[in-house]
Each structure stands twice: as C-alpha cells, then as structure tokens.
Amino acid sequence: MCGIFGIFDHDEAANLTYLGLSSLQHRGQEATGIACINNDGTKMEVVKRGGLVAEGFGKEEIRRLKGKKAVGHVRYSTTGASIVRNAQPLYVNYRHGDLALVHNGNLLQSAKWRTTLEDKGAIFQSVSDTEILIHLMSRSDAKTLKDRVVDALSRVRGAYSLLFLGETGMVAARDPWGYRPLVIGKIDNSWVFSSETCAFSLINAQFVRSVEPGEVVLVNENGLQSFFPFKEHKNKAKCIFEHVYFARPDTNMFGHSVYKTRVRSGRILAREHSCEADLVIPVPDSGIAAAIGYAEKSKIPFAMGLIRSHYVGRTFIEPSQSIRSFGVKLKLSPVKDLLEGKRVVVVDDSLVRGTTSRKIMDMIREAGAKEIHLRIACPPVTHSCFYGIDTPTREELLASSKNNREIANFVHADTLGYLSKAGLLDSMGDKNPESIYCTACFDGNYPQSPSADLATNMPPSV
Ligand code: AMP
C-alpha cells in the first residue's frame, strides 16, 4: 500500500505536499519523495528519501523544491530491493520534457510488460511496476500529456490511483474498477489530490469529490477537466480492506466514514460471535473502532488493556538476554492490573500470518488474563491480493490452510470468531455491496483474473 498527494498551483506546494504526506504516513513508511516543477515549467526538482516523511524532509529539502505544482508519495515496504531506487515520484526527462509520476496500486502482468519493453530497448531504472507506464508514455504518439496517460493506461491492467506531473499540467487517474482511493479537494482556489481525506483535514483543504473509477482528470491553467476514456465496468471493485485496516479512521473513503464502518463491523461481530467475558480489549490502534462497536453491542465494558507506545516502533539495540516477543513488547504493553484474572474479548481488525497475534495473546495471558476470546473484524484472509495490498503468498496466510480451531490453537486464543463476509459488507451500509467492493482476499473472487499474472508479476510498487 502507498499514499499519494498532489497540488496544482499553490505558493506553498512543497510545504503542503510535505504535510499531506505526513497525514498519509500510515500508508507507507519505507520511503518518501516529492517532485516539484518550477513556475515556467522548465525545471523539475525531485527529493526522495528512505524512512518517514519527517525524517526525510527538513527545511533544506523543502527549500530546494521550488514551484507551485508538486506530487508526493509515501511507500510501503514490499521488497528488500534498494529503498531509494524504488522510491517515488518516478522522474524522467523524456522527449516531451519533465515527467513525475506517483502510484498507489499494482499493475498486473508487470514482468511480462517489462520483458516486452526491454526487448524493444527500454532500460528500467527501478524494479517497480510503475515504471512500465513511463516507457509506454514515452513510446506514445499522442500529442498531449493527458492523451499519453490515456494511451499508456489503456494498455495495462490492474489497480492504480495515479498522479502525473508534467510541464503542461497534472493528470490524476483511477482504474475502471476503482480498487484504490483518490480524492479531489480545494485549498485557496488550488486543486489538491490525495489518497485519503485525512490529508485535507490537516491542511484545511475542502473535500470536493472522489476521482471516479475509470476517470482521468486533467488540471492545467484552464482549470479541471474530467474524461472517461476507458470501457466502463458495471461492477466496481473498491478495496474493502482499506476500510478494514489501511485507511485512517478519520478518513472518509468511498463515501463512508472509516471510523463508523469499523464501529459497525464491531457491532455485527458481537452479534455473530457473542461470548461471556469481563472486558473488551482492542489491539491498538487497528482494532480500536471495532472493539468500541463490539463493547457497545455486547454491553461488556471496553478497556484499553494494551497500551501502545507511539515513540518506539523498532530498535536496533536489543537486550542481551533473550526476551520473548521483544519486538511486539516494544510497541504494545499489557495493563496487568486490568487484565489479572479477567475473561477478555480481544478485538483486532484482521489476522494475516498470525505471528503478531500469537505474541499479543501470550502477552495478555502472561499479564494474568484467565480466558482470551479473539474476535476479528473481517473474514479469514485466505487469498493473496494482486491489487496493491501487501498480503503474503497463500502458504503464509494462516487461514488458507487452517480451520478456525487450528487457527485459535496457533495464536493461543481460547476461542476465535471472524466477522462473516456478509457482516463485513453489511457494515459498509451500501445497497448491493457485492457489486461495489473487491473481497478477493476473503473469497478468491478476483475481479480481474490473476491466473496469468501469478508467474509474471514484478514486485508491486503498491
Ligand atoms: P498477524 O498476527 O501477523 O496476522 O498480524 C495481524 C496484524 O497485522 C493485525 O493487527 C492487522 O492490523 C495488521 N495487518 C493487517 N494487514 C496488514 C498488512 N497488509 N500489512 C501490515 N499489517 C497488517
């Protein structure tokens, strides 16, 4: 998963992009970057750094980024490959001038595309699938930036929310299925784009609307124009896992408050998997909203039985004597006085590999909990995602080979209950949610068949 942000024609373009990216930090912590084009469109400056936005950008970096138009990116860690080389924005100076591109999503059949293009002489600078679009654009005979974008996109399949910054304008695009989010806002008469609305809240931009699935938006000195150049799909495939896990709870995504859908999912989970217990405990931060819903519905008191440290995410210095689950303990700490002797319902948003969950269950039990009833606010994750969520191969997905009882044993929980798919879809509050959301990670119903892609994918840029 990644986050993208763009702003067109604002005196503080780089500064606001920095702030926007900071709000999107939860979507990727591996690397970050901003591209800014100067006002006469003759010089594009790009700064890319490994790590967090605040670590990578200081006053000096922002000062270097001169101009009123900028795009930025936060990258989620997916491969062990060189961090900065694969960081975005991807930048090239091609025959039509400077071009910067940021991508959230994952193109299908990327390795095949790469080979095809390399056979024709293309030289790739990164191992990211996003670069395919640059090569396709540079080969396009179309006369305008927007038409070159359309030309390139009409040849690829997959999931994309994209921002292109060129000399003549900015182009935003979302694939026809609408897997990944992208929203449009306005600040002081300037257009802004973001993966999530939470970035608009920070900079006081006003949310205008979503970029629609299949829409290509051009912004230039004539204002904003909208195009629908691709074949329409009747059904959409918006990623429901964004609502389950990825998006920030203060974001409104696909027309719904993420906080509210998560609380609703918790209420439905309580209805589907009730139990006798003394406390409902969230796994912070991901399980908090669903736990609130669970507690509300079950009338079991909500308590913060685990405290998350917001200051230490990882450390390179470990104690010399081995401490069990040291990594997880750095992040989470149990409140012993609360948990001792209690029967607790532990609520988390999802269970993927189960390795973290097992450590958390052990920690809660060591703190004295008498019974642990694990409740997960989404269905079992049984299938890999090819559209930009970094879910591991099927073998690593706990629920792809184990039943509920086996999973409960694996994570050391006394009982386990997953929200049903119908329950999750219900929590979105739409009519006909099956025709709106992609649920492939839960049911293997891939909107675009991945069979041909399994062997031909490059590491996703997500
Ligand atoms: P695990 O015990 O390894 O299955 O980890 C489950 C935890 O990982 C849950 O608390 C989720 O909030 C979180 N999670 C779910 N999906 C992802 C993802 N794609 N990347 C990172 N963490 C995730």
Short mmCIF file of C-alpha atoms and ligand atoms in Angstrom, two decimals:
data_model
loop_
_atom_site.label_atom_id
_atom_site.label_comp_id
_atom_site.label_asym_id
_atom_site.label_seq_id
_atom_site.Cartn_x
_atom_site.Cartn_y
_atom_site.Cartn_z
CA MET A 1 0.00 0.00 0.00
CA CYS A 2 1.18 3.53 -0.66
CA GLY A 3 -0.09 7.06 -0.32
CA ILE A 4 -0.10 9.78 -2.96
CA PHE A 5 -0.64 13.50 -2.80
CA GLY A 6 -0.60 16.30 -5.38
CA ILE A 7 -1.23 20.02 -5.53
CA PHE A 8 -1.63 22.31 -8.52
CA ASP A 9 -0.83 25.98 -8.47
CA HIS A 10 -0.22 26.92 -4.87
CA ASP A 11 2.53 29.16 -3.48
CA GLU A 12 3.30 26.60 -0.80
CA ALA A 13 3.13 23.50 -2.98
CA ALA A 14 6.11 21.65 -1.49
CA ASN A 15 5.22 22.55 2.08
CA LEU A 16 1.62 21.41 1.71
CA THR A 17 2.73 18.21 -0.03
CA TYR A 18 5.04 17.52 2.90
CA LEU A 19 2.14 17.99 5.31
CA GLY A 20 -0.23 15.95 3.15
CA LEU A 21 2.26 13.09 3.04
CA SER A 22 2.69 13.27 6.80
CA SER A 23 -1.04 12.59 7.13
CA LEU A 24 -0.69 9.65 4.77
CA GLN A 25 2.28 8.22 6.64
CA HIS A 26 0.25 5.21 7.84
CA ARG A 27 0.05 4.09 4.18
CA GLY A 28 3.80 3.63 3.90
CA GLN A 29 6.89 4.13 6.00
CA GLU A 30 9.67 2.73 3.84
CA ALA A 31 10.41 5.75 1.67
CA THR A 32 9.03 9.10 0.67
CA GLY A 33 9.51 11.66 -2.07
CA ILE A 34 8.29 14.92 -3.56
CA ALA A 35 8.63 16.29 -7.10
CA CYS A 36 8.04 19.98 -7.73
CA ILE A 37 8.14 21.81 -11.05
CA ASN A 38 9.19 25.46 -11.23
CA ASN A 39 6.75 28.09 -12.37
CA ASP A 40 7.78 28.35 -16.01
CA GLY A 41 7.80 24.56 -16.28
CA THR A 42 11.46 24.32 -17.21
CA LYS A 43 12.92 22.59 -14.18
CA MET A 44 11.67 19.78 -12.05
CA GLU A 45 13.31 19.06 -8.71
CA VAL A 46 12.86 15.68 -7.03
CA VAL A 47 13.80 14.74 -3.47
CA LYS A 48 13.50 11.09 -2.38
CA ARG A 49 14.50 9.68 0.97
CA GLY A 50 14.26 6.40 2.85
CA GLY A 51 12.16 6.37 6.01
CA LEU A 52 9.47 8.63 7.36
CA VAL A 53 8.39 11.96 5.89
CA ALA A 54 9.59 13.92 8.93
CA GLU A 55 12.95 12.13 8.82
CA GLY A 56 13.45 12.69 5.10
CA PHE A 57 12.37 16.28 4.72
CA GLY A 58 13.77 19.26 6.56
CA LYS A 59 13.72 22.96 5.72
CA GLU A 60 16.61 22.49 3.30
CA GLU A 61 14.79 19.85 1.22
CA ILE A 62 11.60 21.90 1.10
CA ARG A 63 13.55 25.00 0.05
CA ARG A 64 15.01 23.06 -2.88
CA LEU A 65 11.53 22.21 -4.14
CA LYS A 66 10.62 25.45 -5.86
CA GLY A 67 7.38 25.93 -7.75
CA LYS A 68 3.62 25.85 -7.41
CA LYS A 69 2.95 22.28 -8.58
CA ALA A 70 4.01 19.18 -6.73
CA VAL A 71 3.32 15.48 -6.31
CA GLY A 72 4.46 13.25 -3.46
CA HIS A 73 4.46 9.66 -2.34
CA VAL A 74 4.88 7.51 0.74
CA ARG A 75 5.96 3.96 0.00
CA TYR A 76 5.07 0.81 1.85
CA SER A 77 7.81 -1.72 2.33
CA THR A 78 7.39 -4.66 -0.03
CA THR A 79 10.74 -5.86 -1.26
CA GLY A 80 14.26 -5.95 0.06
CA ALA A 81 15.44 -4.09 -3.00
CA SER A 82 17.17 -0.74 -2.81
CA ILE A 83 14.91 1.57 -0.88
CA VAL A 84 15.54 4.88 -2.58
CA ARG A 85 15.86 3.48 -6.09
CA ASN A 86 12.27 2.26 -5.93
CA ALA A 87 11.01 5.30 -4.07
CA GLN A 88 8.62 7.59 -5.87
CA PRO A 89 7.96 10.00 -7.53
CA LEU A 90 9.48 8.29 -10.54
CA TYR A 91 11.04 11.06 -12.57
CA VAL A 92 12.18 11.22 -16.18
CA ASN A 93 13.13 13.84 -18.69
CA TYR A 94 11.74 12.37 -21.91
CA ARG A 95 11.08 13.82 -25.34
CA HIS A 96 8.12 15.81 -24.00
CA GLY A 97 10.04 17.33 -21.10
CA ASP A 98 9.95 16.56 -17.41
CA LEU A 99 7.57 14.00 -16.02
CA ALA A 100 6.99 12.80 -12.47
CA LEU A 101 4.65 10.02 -11.52
CA VAL A 102 3.27 8.64 -8.24
CA HIS A 103 1.30 5.41 -7.99
CA ASN A 104 -0.81 3.59 -5.44
CA GLY A 105 -1.80 0.15 -6.65
CA ASN A 106 -0.34 -2.70 -8.57
CA LEU A 107 -0.20 -3.35 -12.30
CA LEU A 108 -0.89 -6.91 -13.45
CA GLN A 109 1.42 -8.87 -15.75
CA SER A 110 4.17 -6.43 -14.97
CA ALA A 111 7.09 -8.81 -15.53
CA LYS A 112 5.71 -9.66 -18.96
CA TRP A 113 5.39 -5.98 -19.77
CA ARG A 114 8.91 -5.34 -18.61
CA THR A 115 10.34 -8.08 -20.83
CA THR A 116 8.33 -6.84 -23.81
CA LEU A 117 9.60 -3.31 -23.31
CA GLU A 118 13.19 -4.36 -22.62
CA ASP A 119 13.17 -6.41 -25.83
CA LYS A 120 12.42 -3.14 -27.59
CA GLY A 121 15.33 -1.39 -25.92
CA ALA A 122 13.80 0.07 -22.76
CA ILE A 123 16.19 0.47 -19.85
CA PHE A 124 14.50 0.25 -16.46
CA GLN A 125 15.83 2.28 -13.56
CA SER A 126 13.78 0.59 -10.84
CA VAL A 127 12.18 -2.76 -10.20
CA SER A 128 8.81 -1.14 -9.72
CA ASP A 129 5.85 -1.92 -11.98
CA THR A 130 5.02 1.80 -12.15
CA GLU A 131 7.95 2.41 -14.48
CA ILE A 132 6.15 0.48 -17.22
CA LEU A 133 3.78 3.44 -17.56
CA ILE A 134 6.66 5.81 -18.19
CA HIS A 135 8.01 3.63 -21.00
CA LEU A 136 4.56 3.30 -22.52
CA MET A 137 4.08 7.07 -22.36
CA SER A 138 7.43 7.77 -23.94
CA ARG A 139 6.51 5.49 -26.86
CA SER A 140 3.11 7.07 -27.32
CA ASP A 141 2.46 9.26 -30.35
CA ALA A 142 -0.29 11.15 -28.57
CA LYS A 143 0.16 14.90 -28.62
CA THR A 144 -0.80 15.88 -25.06
CA LEU A 145 0.15 14.76 -21.58
CA LYS A 146 -3.40 13.63 -20.85
CA ASP A 147 -3.62 11.63 -24.07
CA ARG A 148 -0.26 9.98 -23.42
CA VAL A 149 -1.53 8.96 -19.99
CA VAL A 150 -4.71 7.55 -21.53
CA ASP A 151 -2.68 5.77 -24.20
CA ALA A 152 -0.46 4.09 -21.61
CA LEU A 153 -3.28 3.20 -19.24
CA SER A 154 -5.46 1.73 -21.94
CA ARG A 155 -2.76 -0.91 -22.50
CA VAL A 156 -2.29 -2.11 -18.92
CA ARG A 157 -4.49 -3.93 -16.44
CA GLY A 158 -4.52 -3.75 -12.70
CA ALA A 159 -5.07 -1.40 -9.83
CA TYR A 160 -3.98 2.19 -9.97
CA SER A 161 -4.58 5.57 -8.49
CA LEU A 162 -2.04 7.81 -10.16
CA LEU A 163 -0.83 11.38 -10.33
CA PHE A 164 1.30 12.62 -13.23
CA LEU A 165 3.06 15.97 -13.10
CA GLY A 166 4.32 17.34 -16.41
CA GLU A 167 5.22 20.70 -17.85
CA THR A 168 1.72 21.34 -19.10
CA GLY A 169 -0.33 20.19 -16.16
CA MET A 170 -1.25 17.49 -13.72
CA VAL A 171 -3.22 14.35 -14.53
CA ALA A 172 -4.99 12.16 -11.98
CA ALA A 173 -6.29 8.72 -12.91
CA ARG A 174 -8.10 5.86 -11.24
CA ASP A 175 -8.54 2.44 -12.81
CA PRO A 176 -12.02 1.46 -14.02
CA TRP A 177 -12.56 -0.95 -11.12
CA GLY A 178 -11.70 1.74 -8.58
CA TYR A 179 -9.61 -0.53 -6.36
CA ARG A 180 -7.56 2.18 -4.71
CA PRO A 181 -8.87 5.51 -3.41
CA LEU A 182 -8.15 9.00 -4.74
CA VAL A 183 -9.93 12.20 -3.76
CA ILE A 184 -10.02 15.77 -5.02
CA GLY A 185 -10.00 18.82 -2.79
CA LYS A 186 -9.59 22.54 -2.98
CA ILE A 187 -7.40 24.88 -1.00
CA ASP A 188 -7.26 28.65 -1.67
CA ASN A 189 -8.50 28.06 -5.24
CA SER A 190 -5.86 25.39 -5.90
CA TRP A 191 -6.72 21.78 -6.67
CA VAL A 192 -5.35 19.07 -4.42
CA PHE A 193 -5.39 15.28 -4.72
CA SER A 194 -4.88 12.73 -2.00
CA SER A 195 -5.24 9.04 -1.29
CA GLU A 196 -7.28 9.93 1.79
CA THR A 197 -9.34 12.84 3.04
CA CYS A 198 -7.39 12.92 6.33
CA ALA A 199 -4.65 14.81 4.46
CA PHE A 200 -7.17 17.53 3.57
CA SER A 201 -8.18 17.96 7.19
CA LEU A 202 -4.63 18.79 8.22
CA ILE A 203 -4.07 21.46 5.57
CA ASN A 204 -7.62 22.86 5.74
CA ALA A 205 -8.43 21.82 2.20
CA GLN A 206 -12.05 21.27 1.35
CA PHE A 207 -13.08 17.85 0.10
CA VAL A 208 -14.72 18.20 -3.32
CA ARG A 209 -15.27 14.64 -4.58
CA SER A 210 -13.60 11.35 -5.41
CA VAL A 211 -11.85 10.75 -8.69
CA GLU A 212 -14.34 8.24 -10.08
CA PRO A 213 -13.33 4.73 -11.12
CA GLY A 214 -12.16 4.97 -14.73
CA GLU A 215 -11.89 8.74 -14.60
CA VAL A 216 -8.94 10.73 -15.88
CA VAL A 217 -8.76 14.28 -14.54
CA LEU A 218 -6.65 16.95 -16.16
CA VAL A 219 -5.71 20.11 -14.29
CA ASN A 220 -3.97 22.95 -16.10
CA GLU A 221 -4.27 26.71 -16.42
CA ASN A 222 -7.78 26.20 -17.81
CA GLY A 223 -8.97 24.55 -14.60
CA LEU A 224 -10.11 20.98 -14.05
CA GLN A 225 -11.46 18.75 -16.81
CA SER A 226 -12.83 15.25 -16.50
CA PHE A 227 -12.64 12.38 -19.00
CA PHE A 228 -13.88 8.79 -19.05
CA PRO A 229 -11.77 7.24 -21.80
CA PHE A 230 -11.94 3.57 -20.76
CA LYS A 231 -14.56 0.88 -21.16
CA GLU A 232 -17.00 1.11 -18.25
CA HIS A 233 -17.37 -1.83 -15.89
CA LYS A 234 -20.82 -2.31 -14.50
CA ASN A 235 -19.38 -3.64 -11.27
CA LYS A 236 -16.73 -1.85 -9.28
CA ALA A 237 -14.06 -3.39 -7.07
CA LYS A 238 -13.20 -0.87 -4.39
CA CYS A 239 -10.85 -2.44 -1.89
CA ILE A 240 -12.81 -3.31 1.23
CA PHE A 241 -9.55 -3.97 3.10
CA GLU A 242 -8.93 -0.22 3.02
CA HIS A 243 -11.89 0.08 5.38
CA VAL A 244 -10.83 -2.95 7.42
CA TYR A 245 -7.23 -1.94 8.03
CA PHE A 246 -5.39 0.52 5.85
CA ALA A 247 -7.23 3.80 5.89
CA ARG A 248 -7.04 6.17 8.82
CA PRO A 249 -10.25 6.18 10.86
CA ASP A 250 -10.73 9.93 10.37
CA THR A 251 -10.81 9.43 6.60
CA ASN A 252 -13.99 9.29 4.60
CA MET A 253 -13.36 6.68 1.93
CA PHE A 254 -15.61 5.50 -0.91
CA GLY A 255 -18.26 7.77 0.56
CA HIS A 256 -18.16 6.29 4.07
CA SER A 257 -16.56 7.28 7.35
CA VAL A 258 -13.91 4.66 8.05
CA TYR A 259 -14.41 5.08 11.79
CA LYS A 260 -18.13 4.43 11.50
CA THR A 261 -17.82 1.38 9.24
CA ARG A 262 -15.32 -0.11 11.70
CA VAL A 263 -17.60 0.52 14.68
CA ARG A 264 -20.47 -1.07 12.74
CA SER A 265 -18.29 -4.07 11.90
CA GLY A 266 -17.61 -4.49 15.62
CA ARG A 267 -21.31 -4.39 16.44
CA ILE A 268 -22.06 -7.04 13.84
CA LEU A 269 -19.13 -9.12 15.08
CA ALA A 270 -20.62 -9.04 18.59
CA ARG A 271 -23.92 -10.24 17.18
CA GLU A 272 -22.28 -13.02 15.19
CA HIS A 273 -19.80 -14.15 17.87
CA SER A 274 -21.03 -13.23 21.31
CA CYS A 275 -19.32 -14.55 24.42
CA GLU A 276 -19.30 -14.31 28.18
CA ALA A 277 -16.49 -12.03 29.27
CA ASP A 278 -15.50 -9.25 31.66
CA LEU A 279 -13.73 -6.85 29.29
CA VAL A 280 -13.44 -5.96 25.61
CA ILE A 281 -9.84 -5.08 24.75
CA PRO A 282 -8.76 -3.66 21.37
CA VAL A 283 -5.42 -4.37 19.74
CA PRO A 284 -4.32 -0.76 19.33
CA ASP A 285 -4.59 1.06 17.04
CA SER A 286 -6.02 -1.20 14.37
CA GLY A 287 -8.76 -2.81 16.48
CA ILE A 288 -9.97 0.19 18.48
CA ALA A 289 -13.02 1.26 16.48
CA ALA A 290 -14.28 -2.32 16.02
CA ALA A 291 -13.77 -3.02 19.74
CA ILE A 292 -15.87 0.04 20.59
CA GLY A 293 -18.65 -1.40 18.42
CA TYR A 294 -18.25 -4.85 19.97
CA ALA A 295 -18.40 -3.44 23.51
CA GLU A 296 -21.44 -1.31 22.67
CA LYS A 297 -23.40 -4.20 21.26
CA SER A 298 -22.32 -6.85 23.79
CA LYS A 299 -22.61 -4.48 26.77
CA ILE A 300 -19.27 -5.78 28.00
CA PRO A 301 -17.09 -2.89 29.29
CA PHE A 302 -14.45 -1.55 26.89
CA ALA A 303 -10.96 -1.13 28.32
CA MET A 304 -7.53 -0.28 26.98
CA GLY A 305 -5.85 -3.45 28.21
CA LEU A 306 -2.93 -2.92 25.86
CA ILE A 307 -1.07 0.36 25.67
CA ARG A 308 0.72 1.29 22.51
CA SER A 309 3.94 3.21 22.61
CA HIS A 310 3.85 5.81 19.88
CA TYR A 311 7.51 6.61 20.18
CA VAL A 312 9.33 3.31 19.68
CA GLY A 313 8.42 1.37 16.57
CA ARG A 314 11.62 -0.56 16.18
CA THR A 315 15.07 -0.59 17.64
CA PHE A 316 18.42 -1.89 16.56
CA ILE A 317 19.56 -2.36 20.13
CA GLU A 318 18.13 -5.40 21.84
CA PRO A 319 18.78 -6.68 25.37
CA SER A 320 21.50 -9.32 25.54
CA GLN A 321 19.31 -11.82 27.39
CA SER A 322 16.52 -13.06 25.15
CA ILE A 323 13.13 -11.58 25.97
CA ARG A 324 10.16 -13.37 24.49
CA SER A 325 8.27 -11.34 21.85
CA PHE A 326 10.62 -8.41 22.34
CA GLY A 327 9.58 -6.65 19.10
CA VAL A 328 5.88 -6.69 19.95
CA LYS A 329 6.59 -5.62 23.55
CA LEU A 330 8.32 -2.51 22.28
CA LYS A 331 5.09 -1.46 20.65
CA LEU A 332 2.47 -2.87 23.00
CA SER A 333 2.37 -3.30 26.72
CA PRO A 334 -0.36 -5.02 28.76
CA VAL A 335 -2.07 -3.30 31.70
CA LYS A 336 -1.61 -6.07 34.26
CA ASP A 337 -3.81 -4.50 36.93
CA LEU A 338 -6.69 -4.54 34.48
CA LEU A 339 -6.19 -7.97 32.94
CA GLU A 340 -5.40 -10.07 36.01
CA GLY A 341 -7.99 -12.81 36.49
CA LYS A 342 -10.25 -11.47 33.74
CA ARG A 343 -12.03 -13.13 30.84
CA VAL A 344 -11.22 -10.84 27.92
CA VAL A 345 -12.53 -10.40 24.40
CA VAL A 346 -9.61 -9.20 22.28
CA VAL A 347 -10.69 -7.40 19.10
CA ASP A 348 -8.41 -6.84 16.12
CA ASP A 349 -9.17 -5.75 12.59
CA SER A 350 -7.59 -8.70 10.80
CA LEU A 351 -5.48 -11.81 11.11
CA VAL A 352 -2.94 -12.37 8.36
CA ARG A 353 0.03 -14.56 9.28
CA GLY A 354 -0.97 -14.88 12.92
CA THR A 355 2.55 -14.40 14.19
CA THR A 356 1.96 -11.00 15.78
CA SER A 357 -1.40 -12.06 17.14
CA ARG A 358 0.13 -15.07 18.86
CA LYS A 359 2.67 -12.85 20.62
CA ILE A 360 -0.11 -10.50 21.70
CA MET A 361 -2.22 -13.36 23.07
CA ASP A 362 0.81 -14.66 25.00
CA MET A 363 1.43 -11.22 26.41
CA ILE A 364 -2.16 -10.87 27.60
CA ARG A 365 -2.09 -14.31 29.19
CA GLU A 366 1.23 -13.64 30.92
CA ALA A 367 -0.38 -10.48 32.32
CA GLY A 368 -2.89 -12.72 34.08
CA ALA A 369 -5.95 -12.94 31.81
CA LYS A 370 -7.98 -16.06 32.61
CA GLU A 371 -9.60 -16.54 29.20
CA ILE A 372 -8.89 -14.95 25.81
CA HIS A 373 -11.63 -14.77 23.20
CA LEU A 374 -10.17 -13.38 19.98
CA ARG A 375 -12.61 -11.60 17.68
CA ILE A 376 -11.54 -10.47 14.22
CA ALA A 377 -13.48 -7.70 12.46
CA CYS A 378 -13.15 -9.20 8.99
CA PRO A 379 -13.43 -12.69 7.45
CA PRO A 380 -10.45 -15.08 7.26
CA VAL A 381 -7.83 -13.78 4.81
CA THR A 382 -7.46 -16.79 2.55
CA HIS A 383 -6.18 -15.34 -0.73
CA SER A 384 -3.30 -13.10 -1.78
CA CYS A 385 -4.02 -9.65 -3.12
CA PHE A 386 -2.79 -8.66 -6.59
CA TYR A 387 -4.17 -5.14 -6.44
CA GLY A 388 -1.86 -3.38 -4.04
CA ILE A 389 -2.34 -4.77 -0.54
CA ASP A 390 0.82 -6.45 0.53
CA THR A 391 -0.65 -9.76 1.62
CA PRO A 392 1.82 -12.63 1.55
CA THR A 393 1.70 -15.73 -0.59
CA ARG A 394 -1.17 -18.10 0.16
CA GLU A 395 1.06 -20.50 2.07
CA GLU A 396 1.86 -17.76 4.58
CA LEU A 397 -1.78 -16.82 5.08
CA LEU A 398 -2.85 -18.61 8.20
CA ALA A 399 -6.44 -19.06 7.11
CA SER A 400 -5.58 -20.51 3.69
CA SER A 401 -4.74 -23.89 5.20
CA LYS A 402 -6.14 -23.95 8.75
CA ASN A 403 -9.66 -24.08 10.13
CA ASN A 404 -10.89 -21.89 12.98
CA ARG A 405 -9.97 -24.35 15.70
CA GLU A 406 -6.44 -24.75 14.31
CA ILE A 407 -6.03 -21.01 14.00
CA ALA A 408 -7.21 -20.45 17.59
CA ASN A 409 -4.64 -23.03 18.72
CA PHE A 410 -1.94 -21.41 16.61
CA VAL A 411 -2.48 -17.93 18.06
CA HIS A 412 -3.04 -19.29 21.59
CA ALA A 413 -6.61 -17.99 21.94
CA ASP A 414 -9.31 -19.93 23.81
CA THR A 415 -11.92 -19.12 21.19
CA LEU A 416 -11.86 -17.34 17.85
CA GLY A 417 -14.61 -15.65 15.87
CA TYR A 418 -14.32 -13.94 12.49
CA LEU A 419 -16.80 -11.44 11.09
CA SER A 420 -18.63 -13.05 8.18
CA LYS A 421 -18.27 -11.67 4.66
CA ALA A 422 -21.96 -10.74 4.69
CA GLY A 423 -21.38 -8.97 8.01
CA LEU A 424 -18.44 -7.02 6.64
CA LEU A 425 -20.35 -5.99 3.52
CA ASP A 426 -23.26 -5.01 5.74
CA SER A 427 -21.02 -2.77 7.80
CA MET A 428 -20.39 -0.63 4.69
CA GLY A 429 -24.06 0.33 4.61
CA ASP A 430 -24.49 0.22 0.80
CA LYS A 431 -27.17 -1.35 -1.33
CA ASN A 432 -25.70 -4.22 -3.39
CA PRO A 433 -22.24 -4.06 -1.82
CA GLU A 434 -21.18 -7.18 -3.79
CA SER A 435 -21.12 -5.04 -6.93
CA ILE A 436 -19.10 -2.26 -5.30
CA TYR A 437 -16.28 -3.88 -3.32
CA CYS A 438 -13.42 -6.26 -4.01
CA THR A 439 -13.41 -9.06 -1.44
CA ALA A 440 -10.88 -11.28 -3.24
CA CYS A 441 -8.62 -11.62 -0.19
CA PHE A 442 -11.54 -13.27 1.63
CA ASP A 443 -13.14 -15.31 -1.15
CA GLY A 444 -10.72 -15.59 -4.07
CA ASN A 445 -13.19 -13.87 -6.42
CA TYR A 446 -10.67 -11.80 -8.31
CA PRO A 447 -12.32 -9.06 -10.41
CA GLN A 448 -9.53 -9.40 -12.96
CA SER A 449 -8.23 -12.93 -13.25
CA PRO A 450 -4.75 -13.13 -11.77
CA SER A 451 -4.02 -16.61 -13.11
CA ALA A 452 -1.85 -15.34 -15.90
CA ASP A 453 -0.16 -12.94 -13.53
CA LEU A 454 0.98 -15.23 -10.81
CA ALA A 455 4.23 -16.01 -12.56
CA THR A 456 4.64 -12.68 -14.26
CA ASN A 457 4.39 -10.09 -11.56
CA MET A 458 7.21 -7.75 -10.73
CA PRO A 459 7.48 -6.70 -7.11
CA PRO A 460 4.49 -4.45 -6.69
CA SER A 461 5.06 -0.76 -6.20
CA VAL A 462 1.95 -0.65 -4.02
P1 AMP B 1 -0.59 -11.24 12.18
O1 AMP B 1 -0.71 -11.66 13.59
O2 AMP B 1 0.81 -11.42 11.71
O3 AMP B 1 -1.60 -11.88 11.32
O4 AMP B 1 -0.84 -9.68 12.14
C1 AMP B 1 -2.11 -9.17 12.24
C2 AMP B 1 -1.99 -7.70 12.38
O5 AMP B 1 -1.40 -7.12 11.21
C3 AMP B 1 -3.34 -7.06 12.56
O6 AMP B 1 -3.28 -6.38 13.78
C4 AMP B 1 -3.51 -6.10 11.42
O7 AMP B 1 -3.88 -4.85 11.95
C5 AMP B 1 -2.15 -5.98 10.77
N1 AMP B 1 -2.22 -6.05 9.30
C6 AMP B 1 -3.21 -6.49 8.51
N2 AMP B 1 -2.88 -6.40 7.21
C7 AMP B 1 -1.65 -5.90 7.16
C8 AMP B 1 -0.75 -5.56 6.10
N3 AMP B 1 -1.07 -5.74 4.82
N4 AMP B 1 0.44 -5.05 6.45
C9 AMP B 1 0.78 -4.88 7.73
N5 AMP B 1 -0.01 -5.19 8.78
C10 AMP B 1 -1.21 -5.69 8.50
#
